[in-house]
């Protein structure tokens, strides 16, 4: 069966850059000549032009290469005013393959001895050599080349039809952009404001040398993305993960911007992280890495500018190290530089379980709207870390039955229900939920498709995709994790009547209590756990109601409604902060504006 795949914005950018190299643009021509290989020239130029690390450029190129080689038919969308799709001819597709191969790490379509006066001639030679075309002394190839170049340089988008199985590698940043587009269209958003929201305000990339326990030195790459600060200081977690990419951090930072906006907090959005494997590092190595990362970022973060927090594989200890290192740099106790700290050093009561408590409040609201009696319902939880464990524990205490749980090492199922606190003791002893008493093992895939009332993905992104969305049987999906559902899966869930509480709302309890922690740090006066809980409930339930209202009014799913609320708040703030619009507002009110 043929499957249609569209090239992502990043992949299209890569394709256009390849075409630019062939257009013999002088600035690019010198580049390609000064590098040892065309592959290296393309990767470094792409990395600089798009502000992404070279490793991310490789990944984009590999995807383009794979898709071009697997594409049976390739269509290009022409620019305005034509705005029409054109299919590439067989020769143009072959030419595209030769062109892509030219930039490959291991080119195989050109004769080794190929040497021609210009790059264009080398490509024509390679085409003739690989595809055996001799007609018209290469005129045929030359024509295909010219046509292809024109189409690639002007293409608005590229679509491929492929017989190959589509490996789902959705890019979370692309998902954010797609949803922003939908929300923007519904709100008739000013295109300029949309342009601002599409891009991160600032990206900081640092390389942190760390002396390892064996005396060797390793260098770790870290990121901090400050996406948008129109509503206040940027705020967002710090993720340690071996597969972390800048695109992922950008997407997470964009989500934070939407999350703080949808919940009405006076904060912007940011995110950070380090590409490392904390499971293979000793506590001492992790501390040195965290302190090095803090020193590298010190001038860019602070209680009034950007405030990190914990995320996957970081915790209150990590935050205490950041706070301590930063405090030493600035010369006073700067508790407010991070949130999620231990209570003894400026943390807030109730922060540990805040994300999950907020998640529970949103589930209670959703159940009310759906007319479901929550007590006695069955729950499956993917991921048994901070969010997954507390969500399971709180819902268990509420009276729900936790029937399945998983972590990175495997999953377990017991239709009679599990005791999360006891399960956590087992995990602490053995390192995983797998092997827990009276349970049958199940895979992560099986857990997602389980017959249950409530599904809580609380691990990583892209868990519910087009491939499994149709098989989800839960009535409510409450997104503890960020980005667990891809946009196309969302459509399927909505059609099938699954009520999705989107991440930006469902897991916003963490940032809400983080905000409370900042407030308490600034006052140096601390609230009781009860106060924290009731303020959290108030904030998140109000946000849920606002989103639900928009979803009903516009007949859209909860995610689009949440994006619409957030984007509207950001756009309003932007227009008030923009002098030009302020003049208009002042004029409209007949007030003098200097
Ligand atoms: P954590 O590191 O404490 O837990 C992550 C859990 O996911 C671990 O149990 C791990 O074993 C499991 N996991 C990893 N890969 C898995 C896989 N392939 N299948 C199943 N389980 C897997 O992290 P956390 O703080 O609980 O964060 C989890 C998610 O929630 C992330 O998406 C994070 O961005 C989001 N989130 C966290 C907070 C917070 O306050 N901690 C707030 C908002 C959102």
Short mmCIF file of C-alpha atoms in Angstrom, two decimals, residues 134-425:
data_model
loop_
_atom_site.label_atom_id
_atom_site.label_comp_id
_atom_site.label_asym_id
_atom_site.label_seq_id
_atom_site.Cartn_x
_atom_site.Cartn_y
_atom_site.Cartn_z
CA UNK A 134 23.53 8.24 -22.73
CA UNK A 135 20.78 9.72 -24.88
CA UNK A 136 21.43 13.15 -26.36
CA UNK A 137 24.89 13.28 -24.84
CA UNK A 138 23.36 13.92 -21.44
CA UNK A 139 20.90 16.57 -22.63
CA UNK A 140 18.09 14.52 -21.16
CA UNK A 141 19.79 14.46 -17.78
CA UNK A 142 20.60 18.15 -18.02
CA UNK A 143 16.95 18.99 -18.64
CA UNK A 144 15.80 16.87 -15.68
CA UNK A 145 18.40 18.59 -13.58
CA UNK A 146 17.25 22.10 -14.60
CA UNK A 147 13.59 21.27 -13.95
CA UNK A 148 14.34 19.69 -10.63
CA UNK A 149 16.45 22.64 -9.46
CA UNK A 150 13.71 25.09 -10.25
CA UNK A 151 11.11 23.04 -8.42
CA UNK A 152 13.27 22.45 -5.36
CA UNK A 153 14.29 26.04 -4.96
CA UNK A 154 10.75 27.35 -5.07
CA UNK A 155 8.91 24.44 -3.40
CA UNK A 156 6.51 25.35 -0.59
CA UNK A 157 6.26 21.75 0.50
CA UNK A 158 7.20 18.28 -0.70
CA UNK A 159 5.09 15.15 -0.40
CA UNK A 160 6.20 11.59 -1.07
CA UNK A 161 4.31 8.42 -1.66
CA UNK A 162 6.15 5.38 -0.49
CA UNK A 163 5.67 1.63 -0.37
CA UNK A 164 8.07 1.35 2.55
CA UNK A 165 6.62 0.99 6.04
CA UNK A 166 6.53 4.45 7.56
CA UNK A 167 8.74 4.52 10.60
CA UNK A 168 7.12 6.96 12.99
CA UNK A 169 9.72 9.48 14.03
CA UNK A 170 7.48 12.48 14.64
CA UNK A 171 9.31 15.64 15.56
CA UNK A 172 7.64 17.21 18.62
CA UNK A 173 8.55 20.75 17.50
CA UNK A 174 6.76 20.13 14.19
CA UNK A 175 3.74 18.99 16.23
CA UNK A 176 3.74 22.27 18.19
CA UNK A 177 3.97 24.28 14.97
CA UNK A 178 1.07 22.38 13.44
CA UNK A 179 -1.15 23.02 16.47
CA UNK A 180 -0.13 26.69 16.63
CA UNK A 181 -1.17 26.95 12.99
CA UNK A 182 -4.61 25.46 13.70
CA UNK A 183 -5.16 27.63 16.79
CA UNK A 184 -3.94 30.71 14.90
CA UNK A 185 -6.36 30.11 12.03
CA UNK A 186 -9.31 29.66 14.39
CA UNK A 187 -8.41 32.87 16.24
CA UNK A 188 -7.64 34.77 13.02
CA UNK A 189 -4.32 35.55 14.62
CA UNK A 190 -2.20 38.42 13.31
CA UNK A 191 0.41 36.73 11.04
CA UNK A 192 3.20 38.75 12.70
CA UNK A 193 2.24 37.45 16.15
CA UNK A 194 2.09 33.95 14.71
CA UNK A 195 5.64 34.38 13.36
CA UNK A 196 6.83 35.36 16.84
CA UNK A 197 5.15 32.36 18.46
CA UNK A 198 6.65 29.96 15.92
CA UNK A 199 10.20 30.63 17.03
CA UNK A 200 12.13 30.45 20.28
CA UNK A 201 13.30 33.83 21.54
CA UNK A 202 16.73 32.56 22.58
CA UNK A 203 18.70 29.30 22.40
CA UNK A 204 21.81 28.71 24.47
CA UNK A 205 24.05 25.73 23.70
CA UNK A 206 26.86 24.90 26.10
CA UNK A 207 29.56 22.25 26.15
CA UNK A 208 30.41 21.23 29.68
CA UNK A 209 33.67 19.42 30.47
CA UNK A 210 33.40 16.99 33.39
CA UNK A 211 36.16 15.07 35.15
CA UNK A 212 34.81 11.55 35.43
CA UNK A 213 35.52 9.25 38.39
CA UNK A 214 38.28 7.46 36.43
CA UNK A 215 40.12 10.75 35.87
CA UNK A 216 39.17 11.10 32.18
CA UNK A 217 37.50 14.24 30.86
CA UNK A 218 34.20 14.04 28.98
CA UNK A 219 32.39 16.91 27.36
CA UNK A 220 28.58 17.01 27.54
CA UNK A 221 26.33 19.19 25.39
CA UNK A 222 23.61 21.09 27.21
CA UNK A 223 20.83 23.36 26.06
CA UNK A 224 18.60 26.04 27.50
CA UNK A 225 15.81 27.41 25.32
CA UNK A 226 14.00 30.57 26.41
CA UNK A 227 11.01 30.37 24.13
CA UNK A 228 8.89 33.40 25.00
CA UNK A 229 8.88 35.82 27.94
CA UNK A 230 6.02 38.12 27.01
CA UNK A 231 4.01 37.06 30.08
CA UNK A 232 6.94 36.98 32.54
CA UNK A 233 10.27 35.26 33.30
CA UNK A 234 10.74 32.04 31.35
CA UNK A 235 10.14 28.87 33.32
CA UNK A 236 10.67 25.21 32.58
CA UNK A 237 12.34 21.94 33.49
CA UNK A 238 15.78 20.45 32.91
CA UNK A 239 15.96 17.05 31.23
CA UNK A 240 18.93 14.67 31.34
CA UNK A 241 18.63 12.08 28.58
CA UNK A 242 21.06 10.33 26.19
CA UNK A 243 18.82 10.96 23.15
CA UNK A 244 17.99 14.58 23.92
CA UNK A 245 17.91 16.80 20.84
CA UNK A 246 17.64 20.55 20.51
CA UNK A 247 14.34 20.18 18.63
CA UNK A 248 12.91 18.30 21.58
CA UNK A 249 14.03 21.03 23.98
CA UNK A 250 12.53 23.70 21.71
CA UNK A 251 9.22 21.82 21.62
CA UNK A 252 9.23 21.40 25.40
CA UNK A 253 9.98 25.11 25.81
CA UNK A 254 7.11 26.00 23.47
CA UNK A 255 4.80 23.75 25.49
CA UNK A 256 5.86 25.54 28.67
CA UNK A 257 4.98 28.87 27.05
CA UNK A 258 1.51 27.54 26.26
CA UNK A 259 1.17 25.88 29.66
CA UNK A 260 1.91 29.01 31.69
CA UNK A 261 -0.39 30.98 29.38
CA UNK A 262 -3.31 28.54 29.53
CA UNK A 263 -3.18 28.42 33.33
CA UNK A 264 -3.00 32.21 33.63
CA UNK A 265 0.42 32.35 35.33
CA UNK A 266 2.58 35.49 35.03
CA UNK A 267 5.40 33.44 33.47
CA UNK A 268 6.90 32.66 30.07
CA UNK A 269 8.17 29.31 28.83
CA UNK A 270 11.61 27.74 28.66
CA UNK A 271 13.28 24.35 28.93
CA UNK A 272 16.75 22.92 29.17
CA UNK A 273 18.66 19.72 29.37
CA UNK A 274 21.87 17.83 28.89
CA UNK A 275 22.55 14.99 26.49
CA UNK A 276 23.89 12.43 28.97
CA UNK A 277 22.99 9.07 30.43
CA UNK A 278 22.44 9.67 34.15
CA UNK A 279 21.91 5.94 34.72
CA UNK A 280 25.56 5.34 33.83
CA UNK A 281 26.93 8.19 35.93
CA UNK A 282 27.88 8.26 39.62
CA UNK A 283 26.32 10.86 41.94
CA UNK A 284 29.65 12.69 41.99
CA UNK A 285 29.81 12.86 38.18
CA UNK A 286 26.21 14.06 38.04
CA UNK A 287 26.93 16.76 40.61
CA UNK A 288 30.00 18.00 38.70
CA UNK A 289 28.03 17.96 35.45
CA UNK A 290 25.13 19.89 37.01
CA UNK A 291 27.43 22.46 38.58
CA UNK A 292 29.33 22.89 35.29
CA UNK A 293 26.05 23.36 33.41
CA UNK A 294 24.98 25.95 36.00
CA UNK A 295 28.23 27.91 35.65
CA UNK A 296 27.87 27.88 31.87
CA UNK A 297 24.30 29.19 32.11
CA UNK A 298 24.67 31.47 35.14
CA UNK A 299 24.53 34.73 33.23
CA UNK A 300 21.39 33.68 31.35
CA UNK A 301 19.22 32.36 34.20
CA UNK A 302 17.98 33.97 37.41
CA UNK A 303 14.86 34.49 39.53
CA UNK A 304 13.77 37.41 37.37
CA UNK A 305 14.79 36.08 33.96
CA UNK A 306 14.65 32.28 33.60
CA UNK A 307 13.92 29.70 36.30
CA UNK A 308 14.70 25.99 35.66
CA UNK A 309 12.95 23.09 37.40
CA UNK A 310 13.23 19.26 37.37
CA UNK A 311 12.17 17.09 34.42
CA UNK A 312 12.98 13.57 33.24
CA UNK A 313 15.91 12.11 35.23
CA UNK A 314 16.51 15.25 37.30
CA UNK A 315 15.11 15.80 40.80
CA UNK A 316 15.15 18.01 43.88
CA UNK A 317 18.81 17.10 44.51
CA UNK A 318 19.72 18.34 41.02
CA UNK A 319 17.86 21.59 41.77
CA UNK A 320 19.68 21.98 45.10
CA UNK A 321 23.04 21.73 43.27
CA UNK A 322 21.96 24.34 40.70
CA UNK A 323 20.71 26.67 43.44
CA UNK A 324 23.90 26.24 45.46
CA UNK A 325 26.26 26.80 42.52
CA UNK A 326 24.30 29.83 41.31
CA UNK A 327 24.17 31.26 44.86
CA UNK A 328 27.95 30.98 45.10
CA UNK A 329 28.33 32.84 41.81
CA UNK A 330 26.01 35.74 42.73
CA UNK A 331 27.15 35.88 46.35
CA UNK A 332 23.86 35.39 48.21
CA UNK A 333 21.23 32.69 48.72
CA UNK A 334 19.31 32.85 45.46
CA UNK A 335 16.62 30.28 46.32
CA UNK A 336 14.38 31.60 43.54
CA UNK A 337 16.75 30.60 40.70
CA UNK A 338 15.18 27.13 40.46
CA UNK A 339 12.01 25.45 41.67
CA UNK A 340 11.44 21.86 42.72
CA UNK A 341 14.03 22.25 45.49
CA UNK A 342 14.01 20.20 48.71
CA UNK A 343 11.76 21.85 51.32
CA UNK A 344 14.77 22.53 53.59
CA UNK A 345 16.34 24.85 51.02
CA UNK A 346 13.40 26.90 49.77
CA UNK A 347 11.19 24.21 48.23
CA UNK A 348 7.43 24.36 48.52
CA UNK A 349 5.35 21.84 50.39
CA UNK A 350 3.32 19.83 47.90
CA UNK A 351 5.67 20.39 44.93
CA UNK A 352 6.72 16.73 44.63
CA UNK A 353 3.23 15.51 43.88
CA UNK A 354 1.94 18.77 42.34
CA UNK A 355 1.90 17.63 38.71
CA UNK A 356 0.00 14.49 39.60
CA UNK A 357 -2.38 16.23 41.99
CA UNK A 358 -3.18 18.75 39.25
CA UNK A 359 -3.64 15.83 36.86
CA UNK A 360 -6.10 14.26 39.27
CA UNK A 361 -8.11 17.50 39.56
CA UNK A 362 -8.41 17.64 35.75
CA UNK A 363 -9.48 13.97 35.64
CA UNK A 364 -12.16 14.70 38.25
CA UNK A 365 -13.45 17.58 36.09
CA UNK A 366 -13.39 15.48 32.91
CA UNK A 367 -15.26 12.64 34.64
CA UNK A 368 -17.94 15.11 35.79
CA UNK A 369 -18.46 16.33 32.21
CA UNK A 370 -18.61 12.78 30.88
CA UNK A 371 -20.93 11.62 33.67
CA UNK A 372 -18.45 8.99 34.88
CA UNK A 373 -18.35 8.00 38.54
CA UNK A 374 -14.64 8.10 39.16
CA UNK A 375 -14.48 5.82 42.20
CA UNK A 376 -14.01 2.25 40.99
CA UNK A 377 -12.82 3.18 37.49
CA UNK A 378 -9.78 1.34 36.10
CA UNK A 379 -6.53 3.18 35.40
CA UNK A 380 -3.39 2.32 33.39
CA UNK A 381 -0.24 4.38 33.94
CA UNK A 382 2.69 4.45 31.55
CA UNK A 383 5.90 5.53 33.33
CA UNK A 384 6.35 5.14 37.08
CA UNK A 385 8.54 8.13 37.88
CA UNK A 386 7.60 11.31 39.68
CA UNK A 387 4.41 11.97 37.71
CA UNK A 388 3.28 8.37 37.11
CA UNK A 389 3.85 7.20 40.68
CA UNK A 390 2.10 10.12 42.38
CA UNK A 391 -0.78 9.99 39.89
CA UNK A 392 -1.27 6.28 40.60
CA UNK A 393 -1.01 6.86 44.37
CA UNK A 394 -3.45 9.79 44.46
CA UNK A 395 -6.02 8.09 42.22
CA UNK A 396 -5.67 4.88 44.27
CA UNK A 397 -6.39 6.92 47.41
CA UNK A 398 -9.36 8.49 45.63
CA UNK A 399 -10.84 5.05 45.03
CA UNK A 400 -9.75 4.18 41.49
CA UNK A 401 -8.31 0.78 40.59
CA UNK A 402 -4.75 0.95 39.17
CA UNK A 403 -4.70 -2.10 36.90
CA UNK A 404 -1.49 -1.58 34.89
CA UNK A 405 1.79 0.27 35.28
CA UNK A 406 4.99 0.32 33.25
CA UNK A 407 8.46 1.82 33.26
CA UNK A 408 11.38 1.75 30.83
CA UNK A 409 12.12 -1.89 31.75
CA UNK A 410 8.62 -3.35 31.31
CA UNK A 411 5.03 -3.34 32.43
CA UNK A 412 2.70 -5.24 34.77
CA UNK A 413 -1.03 -5.93 34.84
CA UNK A 414 -3.42 -7.05 37.56
CA UNK A 415 -7.18 -6.70 36.91
CA UNK A 416 -7.79 -6.70 40.69
CA UNK A 417 -5.73 -3.53 41.10
CA UNK A 418 -2.30 -2.68 42.52
CA UNK A 419 -1.11 -0.77 45.55
CA UNK A 420 1.19 1.98 44.18
CA UNK A 421 3.06 2.63 47.44
CA UNK A 422 3.90 -1.06 47.79
CA UNK A 423 4.81 -1.23 44.11
CA UNK A 424 7.22 1.68 44.60
CA UNK A 425 8.96 -0.25 47.38
#
